[in-house]
Tab-separated table of C-alpha atoms in Angstrom:
chain	number	residue	atom	x	y	z
A	1	MET	CA	290.302	206.976	227.880
A	2	LEU	CA	288.664	208.375	224.702
A	3	SER	CA	285.921	209.986	226.764
A	4	LYS	CA	288.591	212.121	228.445
A	5	VAL	CA	289.695	213.715	225.174
A	6	LEU	CA	286.669	213.640	222.855
A	7	PRO	CA	283.808	216.166	222.911
A	8	PRO	CA	280.740	214.819	224.800
A	9	ARG	CA	278.645	214.319	221.661
A	10	PHE	CA	281.359	212.100	220.154
A	11	SER	CA	281.684	210.108	223.368
A	12	HIS	CA	277.898	209.716	223.412
A	13	ALA	CA	277.915	208.393	219.841
A	14	LEU	CA	280.628	205.864	220.708
A	15	ASP	CA	278.545	204.589	223.656
A	16	PHE	CA	276.370	202.795	221.091
A	17	LEU	CA	279.363	200.769	219.822
A	18	GLU	CA	281.395	197.829	221.124
A	19	MET	CA	284.838	199.278	221.722
A	20	SER	CA	286.450	195.883	221.062
A	21	LYS	CA	285.438	196.283	217.397
A	22	LEU	CA	286.548	199.903	216.987
A	23	ASN	CA	289.930	200.270	215.285
A	24	GLU	CA	290.133	203.840	214.032
A	25	ILE	CA	288.403	207.235	214.110
A	26	ARG	CA	289.205	209.852	211.469
A	27	LEU	CA	288.300	213.452	212.195
A	28	ARG	CA	288.616	216.260	209.643
A	29	VAL	CA	287.417	219.783	210.355
A	30	GLY	CA	283.998	220.315	208.787
A	31	TYR	CA	283.769	216.855	207.211
A	32	PRO	CA	281.947	213.609	208.137
A	33	THR	CA	283.548	211.509	210.876
A	34	ILE	CA	284.732	208.140	209.556
A	35	ILE	CA	285.294	205.091	211.741
A	36	TYR	CA	286.688	201.633	211.036
A	37	TYR	CA	284.504	199.121	212.841
A	38	GLY	CA	284.921	195.818	211.066
A	39	GLY	CA	284.596	197.930	207.927
A	40	ARG	CA	284.345	201.582	206.957
A	41	TYR	CA	281.390	203.534	208.378
A	42	TYR	CA	280.348	207.041	209.328
A	43	LEU	CA	279.749	208.023	212.946
A	44	GLY	CA	276.319	209.479	213.638
A	45	GLU	CA	274.798	210.859	216.812
A	46	ASN	CA	273.619	207.385	217.832
A	47	GLY	CA	276.419	205.209	216.452
A	48	LEU	CA	277.000	203.783	212.988
A	49	VAL	CA	275.435	205.359	209.903
A	50	ASP	CA	275.941	204.528	206.225
A	51	ASN	CA	275.116	207.948	204.797
A	52	GLU	CA	277.698	210.711	205.178
A	53	LYS	CA	274.886	213.257	205.467
A	54	ASP	CA	273.914	211.669	208.785
A	55	ALA	CA	277.469	211.765	210.149
A	56	ILE	CA	278.610	214.163	212.850
A	57	THR	CA	281.358	216.624	212.017
A	58	VAL	CA	284.070	218.164	214.158
A	59	SER	CA	284.732	221.898	214.377
A	60	ALA	CA	288.199	223.470	214.369
A	61	GLN	CA	287.798	224.431	218.022
A	62	GLU	CA	286.714	220.911	219.011
A	63	LEU	CA	289.631	219.370	217.177
A	64	ASN	CA	292.116	221.720	218.829
A	65	ASP	CA	290.540	220.936	222.205
A	66	ILE	CA	291.013	217.201	221.578
A	67	VAL	CA	294.734	217.702	220.999
A	68	PHE	CA	294.982	219.987	224.049
A	69	ARG	CA	293.367	217.386	226.316
A	70	ALA	CA	295.435	214.574	224.774
A	71	CYS	CA	298.528	216.598	225.741
A	72	ASP	CA	297.334	216.762	229.374
A	73	CYS	CA	296.568	220.442	228.821
A	74	SER	CA	300.201	221.240	227.965
A	75	ILE	CA	301.081	221.367	224.273
A	76	TYR	CA	304.599	222.469	225.202
A	77	ALA	CA	305.245	219.376	227.349
A	78	HIS	CA	304.312	217.080	224.451
A	79	ASN	CA	305.951	219.070	221.663
A	80	GLU	CA	308.584	216.417	220.907
A	81	GLU	CA	305.792	213.938	220.198
A	82	LEU	CA	303.857	216.534	218.218
A	83	LYS	CA	306.914	217.161	216.050
A	84	GLN	CA	306.728	213.485	215.053
A	85	GLY	CA	303.076	213.926	214.105
A	86	TYR	CA	301.330	212.064	216.898
A	87	ILE	CA	300.324	211.941	220.562
A	88	THR	CA	300.048	208.654	222.455
A	89	LEU	CA	297.587	208.357	225.330
A	90	ALA	CA	298.349	206.274	228.418
A	91	SER	CA	296.041	203.519	227.127
A	92	GLY	CA	298.157	203.085	223.983
A	93	VAL	CA	295.702	205.003	221.784
A	94	ARG	CA	297.733	206.921	219.209
A	95	ILE	CA	296.439	210.145	217.700
A	96	GLY	CA	298.008	211.032	214.371
A	97	ILE	CA	297.925	214.791	213.756
A	98	CYS	CA	297.871	217.000	210.672
A	99	GLY	CA	298.034	220.785	210.681
A	100	GLU	CA	300.285	223.741	209.980
A	101	ILE	CA	303.982	222.855	210.097
A	102	ILE	CA	306.159	225.524	211.754
A	103	LEU	CA	309.838	225.580	210.773
A	104	ASP	CA	312.763	227.286	212.463
A	105	ASN	CA	315.938	227.453	210.352
A	106	ASP	CA	314.579	224.622	208.205
A	107	LYS	CA	314.010	222.447	211.282
A	108	LEU	CA	310.578	221.366	212.452
A	109	LYS	CA	309.626	223.460	215.473
A	110	THR	CA	306.035	222.367	216.074
A	111	ILE	CA	302.610	221.743	214.545
A	112	LYS	CA	299.697	224.104	215.141
A	113	ASN	CA	296.246	224.940	213.726
A	114	PHE	CA	295.332	221.259	213.665
A	115	SER	CA	293.133	220.214	210.742
A	116	SER	CA	292.675	216.446	211.038
A	117	LEU	CA	293.243	213.556	213.431
A	118	ASN	CA	293.583	209.812	213.026
A	119	ILE	CA	292.763	208.093	216.322
A	120	ARG	CA	293.973	204.476	216.375
A	121	ILE	CA	292.715	202.169	219.122
A	122	PRO	CA	294.938	199.201	220.066
A	123	HIS	CA	293.489	195.784	220.877
A	124	ALA	CA	294.938	192.634	222.349
A	125	VAL	CA	294.004	189.744	220.029
A	126	LYS	CA	294.995	186.604	221.871
A	127	ASN	CA	296.596	183.833	219.790
A	128	CYS	CA	296.665	185.871	216.566
A	129	SER	CA	300.338	184.908	216.060
A	130	LEU	CA	299.906	181.163	216.677
A	131	ASN	CA	299.786	180.063	213.030
A	132	ALA	CA	303.133	181.702	212.323
A	133	LEU	CA	304.766	180.900	215.677
A	134	PRO	CA	306.158	177.411	214.846
A	135	PHE	CA	308.189	178.914	212.010
A	136	LEU	CA	309.698	181.711	214.118
A	137	HIS	CA	311.783	179.612	216.509
A	138	ASP	CA	313.601	176.300	216.808
A	139	MET	CA	315.639	174.397	219.405
A	140	ASP	CA	318.202	177.212	219.390
A	141	GLY	CA	315.603	179.857	220.217
A	142	VAL	CA	313.949	182.757	218.422
A	143	LYS	CA	314.685	183.602	214.790
A	144	ASN	CA	315.455	187.162	213.678
A	145	THR	CA	312.032	188.052	212.318
A	146	LEU	CA	310.594	190.976	210.366
A	147	ILE	CA	306.821	191.432	210.221
A	148	ILE	CA	305.825	193.265	207.050
A	149	ALA	CA	302.452	194.883	206.395
A	150	PRO	CA	300.875	198.114	205.148
A	151	PRO	CA	299.612	200.617	207.754
A	152	GLY	CA	296.613	199.398	209.723
A	153	ALA	CA	297.100	195.717	208.894
A	154	GLY	CA	297.789	194.543	212.446
A	155	LYS	CA	301.580	194.534	212.827
A	156	THR	CA	301.560	195.905	216.378
A	157	THR	CA	298.765	193.560	217.444
A	158	PHE	CA	300.714	190.627	216.005
A	159	ILE	CA	303.984	191.401	217.823
A	160	ARG	CA	302.125	192.078	221.072
A	161	ASP	CA	300.670	188.571	220.987
A	162	LEU	CA	303.953	187.115	219.731
A	163	ALA	CA	305.734	188.580	222.764
A	164	ALA	CA	303.233	186.905	225.080
A	165	GLN	CA	303.500	183.565	223.264
A	166	LEU	CA	307.304	183.524	223.254
A	167	SER	CA	307.407	184.415	226.927
A	168	ASP	CA	304.610	182.245	228.303
A	169	ARG	CA	305.687	179.182	226.332
A	170	ASN	CA	309.241	179.549	227.703
A	171	ILE	CA	310.658	179.941	224.200
A	172	THR	CA	312.601	182.902	225.551
A	173	ARG	CA	313.078	183.733	229.230
A	174	ASN	CA	314.311	187.313	228.773
A	175	LEU	CA	312.421	189.386	226.230
A	176	LEU	CA	312.773	193.158	225.910
A	177	ILE	CA	310.195	195.366	224.191
A	178	VAL	CA	311.371	198.792	223.025
A	179	ASP	CA	307.992	200.523	222.911
A	180	GLU	CA	308.828	203.885	221.377
A	181	ARG	CA	305.237	205.009	220.807
A	182	ASN	CA	303.846	203.122	223.812
A	183	GLU	CA	301.492	201.162	221.555
A	184	ILE	CA	302.731	197.604	222.132
A	185	ALA	CA	302.403	197.346	225.914
A	186	ALA	CA	300.495	200.624	226.484
A	187	SER	CA	302.283	201.176	229.788
A	188	VAL	CA	300.669	203.327	232.465
A	189	ASP	CA	303.021	204.584	235.197
A	190	GLY	CA	305.628	202.152	233.905
A	191	GLN	CA	303.360	199.082	234.007
A	192	ALA	CA	302.038	197.380	230.857
A	193	SER	CA	298.254	197.697	230.520
A	194	LEU	CA	298.193	195.220	227.607
A	195	TYR	CA	299.568	191.747	228.312
A	196	VAL	CA	302.987	191.036	226.761
A	197	GLY	CA	304.164	187.978	228.726
A	198	LYS	CA	305.525	187.006	232.131
A	199	PHE	CA	309.210	187.115	231.143
A	200	THR	CA	309.010	190.413	229.251
A	201	ASP	CA	310.606	193.756	230.124
A	202	VAL	CA	309.435	197.026	228.574
A	203	TYR	CA	311.111	200.325	227.750
A	204	SER	CA	308.065	202.576	227.293
A	205	GLY	CA	308.475	205.769	225.279
A	206	SER	CA	312.118	205.022	224.556
A	207	PRO	CA	313.741	206.051	221.260
A	208	LYS	CA	314.660	202.901	219.353
A	209	GLN	CA	318.394	203.522	219.280
A	210	PHE	CA	318.581	204.119	223.044
A	211	GLY	CA	316.341	201.215	223.924
A	212	ILE	CA	318.094	198.748	221.653
A	213	ILE	CA	321.700	199.556	222.504
A	214	ASN	CA	321.279	200.333	226.207
A	215	GLY	CA	318.849	197.472	226.651
A	216	VAL	CA	321.504	195.001	225.575
A	217	ARG	CA	323.972	196.476	228.061
A	218	THR	CA	321.641	196.629	231.047
A	219	MET	CA	318.922	193.986	230.643
A	220	ALA	CA	320.828	191.217	228.801
A	221	PRO	CA	317.819	190.136	226.722
A	222	ASP	CA	317.676	187.000	224.581
A	223	ALA	CA	315.540	188.893	222.077
A	224	ILE	CA	314.296	192.442	221.461
A	225	ILE	CA	310.913	193.367	219.994
A	226	LEU	CA	310.313	196.775	218.433
A	227	ASP	CA	307.780	198.369	216.143
A	228	GLU	CA	308.169	200.160	212.813
A	229	LEU	CA	311.736	200.102	211.570
A	230	ALA	CA	311.919	203.090	209.270
A	231	THR	CA	315.089	205.161	209.340
A	232	LYS	CA	318.697	204.433	208.511
A	233	GLU	CA	319.486	204.910	212.218
A	234	ASP	CA	316.914	202.271	213.177
A	235	VAL	CA	318.475	199.808	210.765
A	236	GLU	CA	321.998	200.552	212.011
A	237	ALA	CA	320.958	199.965	215.638
A	238	VAL	CA	319.310	196.645	214.757
A	239	THR	CA	322.373	195.527	212.818
A	240	TYR	CA	324.640	196.435	215.736
A	241	VAL	CA	322.601	194.475	218.278
A	242	ALA	CA	322.121	191.434	216.055
A	243	GLY	CA	325.886	191.265	215.773
A	244	SER	CA	326.065	190.844	219.550
A	245	GLY	CA	323.958	187.687	219.444
A	246	VAL	CA	320.647	189.199	220.565
A	247	LYS	CA	317.707	188.217	218.372
A	248	ILE	CA	315.528	190.909	216.800
A	249	ILE	CA	311.796	190.876	216.072
A	250	ALA	CA	310.623	194.032	214.326
A	251	THR	CA	307.963	195.401	211.997
A	252	ALA	CA	308.140	197.479	208.831
A	253	HIS	CA	305.606	199.274	206.649
A	254	SER	CA	305.485	197.628	203.246
A	255	LYS	CA	303.157	195.657	201.002
A	256	ASP	CA	305.422	192.602	200.829
A	257	ILE	CA	309.083	191.543	200.809
A	258	TYR	CA	309.621	192.704	197.219
A	259	ASP	CA	308.194	196.135	197.948
A	260	LEU	CA	310.507	196.408	200.970
A	261	GLN	CA	313.527	195.635	198.806
A	262	ASN	CA	312.897	198.873	196.900
A	263	LYS	CA	313.357	200.996	200.027
A	264	PRO	CA	316.946	202.343	200.184
A	265	SER	CA	317.220	202.161	203.990
A	266	PHE	CA	316.520	198.419	203.904
A	267	ALA	CA	318.718	197.436	200.950
A	268	ASN	CA	321.851	196.556	202.935
A	269	LEU	CA	319.864	194.987	205.754
A	270	LEU	CA	318.082	192.627	203.397
A	271	SER	CA	321.184	191.799	201.375
A	272	SER	CA	322.985	190.854	204.612
A	273	LYS	CA	320.231	188.298	205.281
A	274	LEU	CA	320.170	189.277	208.929
A	275	PHE	CA	316.480	188.436	209.134
A	276	GLU	CA	315.850	184.694	209.043
A	277	ARG	CA	312.067	184.939	208.816
A	278	PHE	CA	309.584	187.296	207.188
A	279	VAL	CA	305.917	187.390	208.156
A	280	VAL	CA	303.585	189.217	205.767
A	281	LEU	CA	300.208	190.534	206.955
A	282	SER	CA	297.446	192.300	205.054
A	283	CYS	CA	293.813	193.393	205.313
A	284	ARG	CA	292.708	191.119	202.465
A	285	LYS	CA	290.336	189.109	204.671
A	286	GLY	CA	290.233	191.621	207.487
A	287	VAL	CA	292.904	193.250	209.643
A	288	GLY	CA	295.735	190.845	210.447
A	289	THR	CA	295.291	188.456	207.533
A	290	LEU	CA	298.367	186.193	207.502
A	291	GLU	CA	299.630	186.060	203.923
A	292	GLY	CA	302.555	183.793	204.751
A	293	VAL	CA	305.952	183.165	206.309
A	294	TRP	CA	309.173	183.215	204.262
A	295	ASP	CA	312.785	182.424	205.102
A	296	ARG	CA	315.862	184.520	204.271
A	297	ASN	CA	316.155	182.804	200.865
A	298	ASN	CA	312.597	183.832	199.904
A	299	SER	CA	311.327	180.256	200.253
A	300	CYS	CA	307.710	180.166	201.442
A	301	LEU	CA	307.385	178.145	204.664
A	302	LEU	CA	303.698	178.861	205.222
A	303	PHE	CA	301.199	180.202	202.743
A	304	GLY	CA	298.314	181.953	204.445
């Protein structure tokens, strides 16, 4: 999929790498290309290089062409995504975008004159959730669970595997994934290209509020999985659904539970003790390091 959007010389450089190890590519106009490949490296003409002077750089025209191709040659058709600062490819690759913000009556109209990209490559890491799994369910089923980690620490990878484990082990027979950015299941033509379990349904590209509320009405799930709770509206939708008896498994950007408590949009949610379990991930020993599992009373059940 990357070869369809990247300039040929970048695709050629990536041919020297194992794609299963590639997590991120950062492109900035006129500056060395940085990749995360089990560590931080520069991308040279023939793969990894340690010296930034040997790294390839991207031009403004090349960077704009990447965005154009990522939008299937129609910026207009993907403008709603662009307004949120990213484009998601069919494979689940997400391209974060920086550039000139255009406002219309103080409302974001679009982004143009792109200056930098952050290309994030999803991977299925089988069994990465197994150590935490025993603490996330009991005889009554799944626990309301929040996975907490800073950006790039493996939250989406963790919940993708967790969905498969919960489904394939018959812990839940009706699981719904609300895949707003199409990163969890990476659906292509409505079908998941990354495995998420045999008893799992997927709303791909759905706004969280729509997927959560309408999913309960139409799919009658036992549990809903979604990525990146962030806004007050997200929190309100989760609270509404949890009140109907459907379990919630979600992720949030934060360093740890205490850091999350300082975010205003989460204050009421945390004080209500809706979430019964908290899983904290980090990059301390590599992406997806399990720091531990806590219950709603901040008691540590598993120390990573």
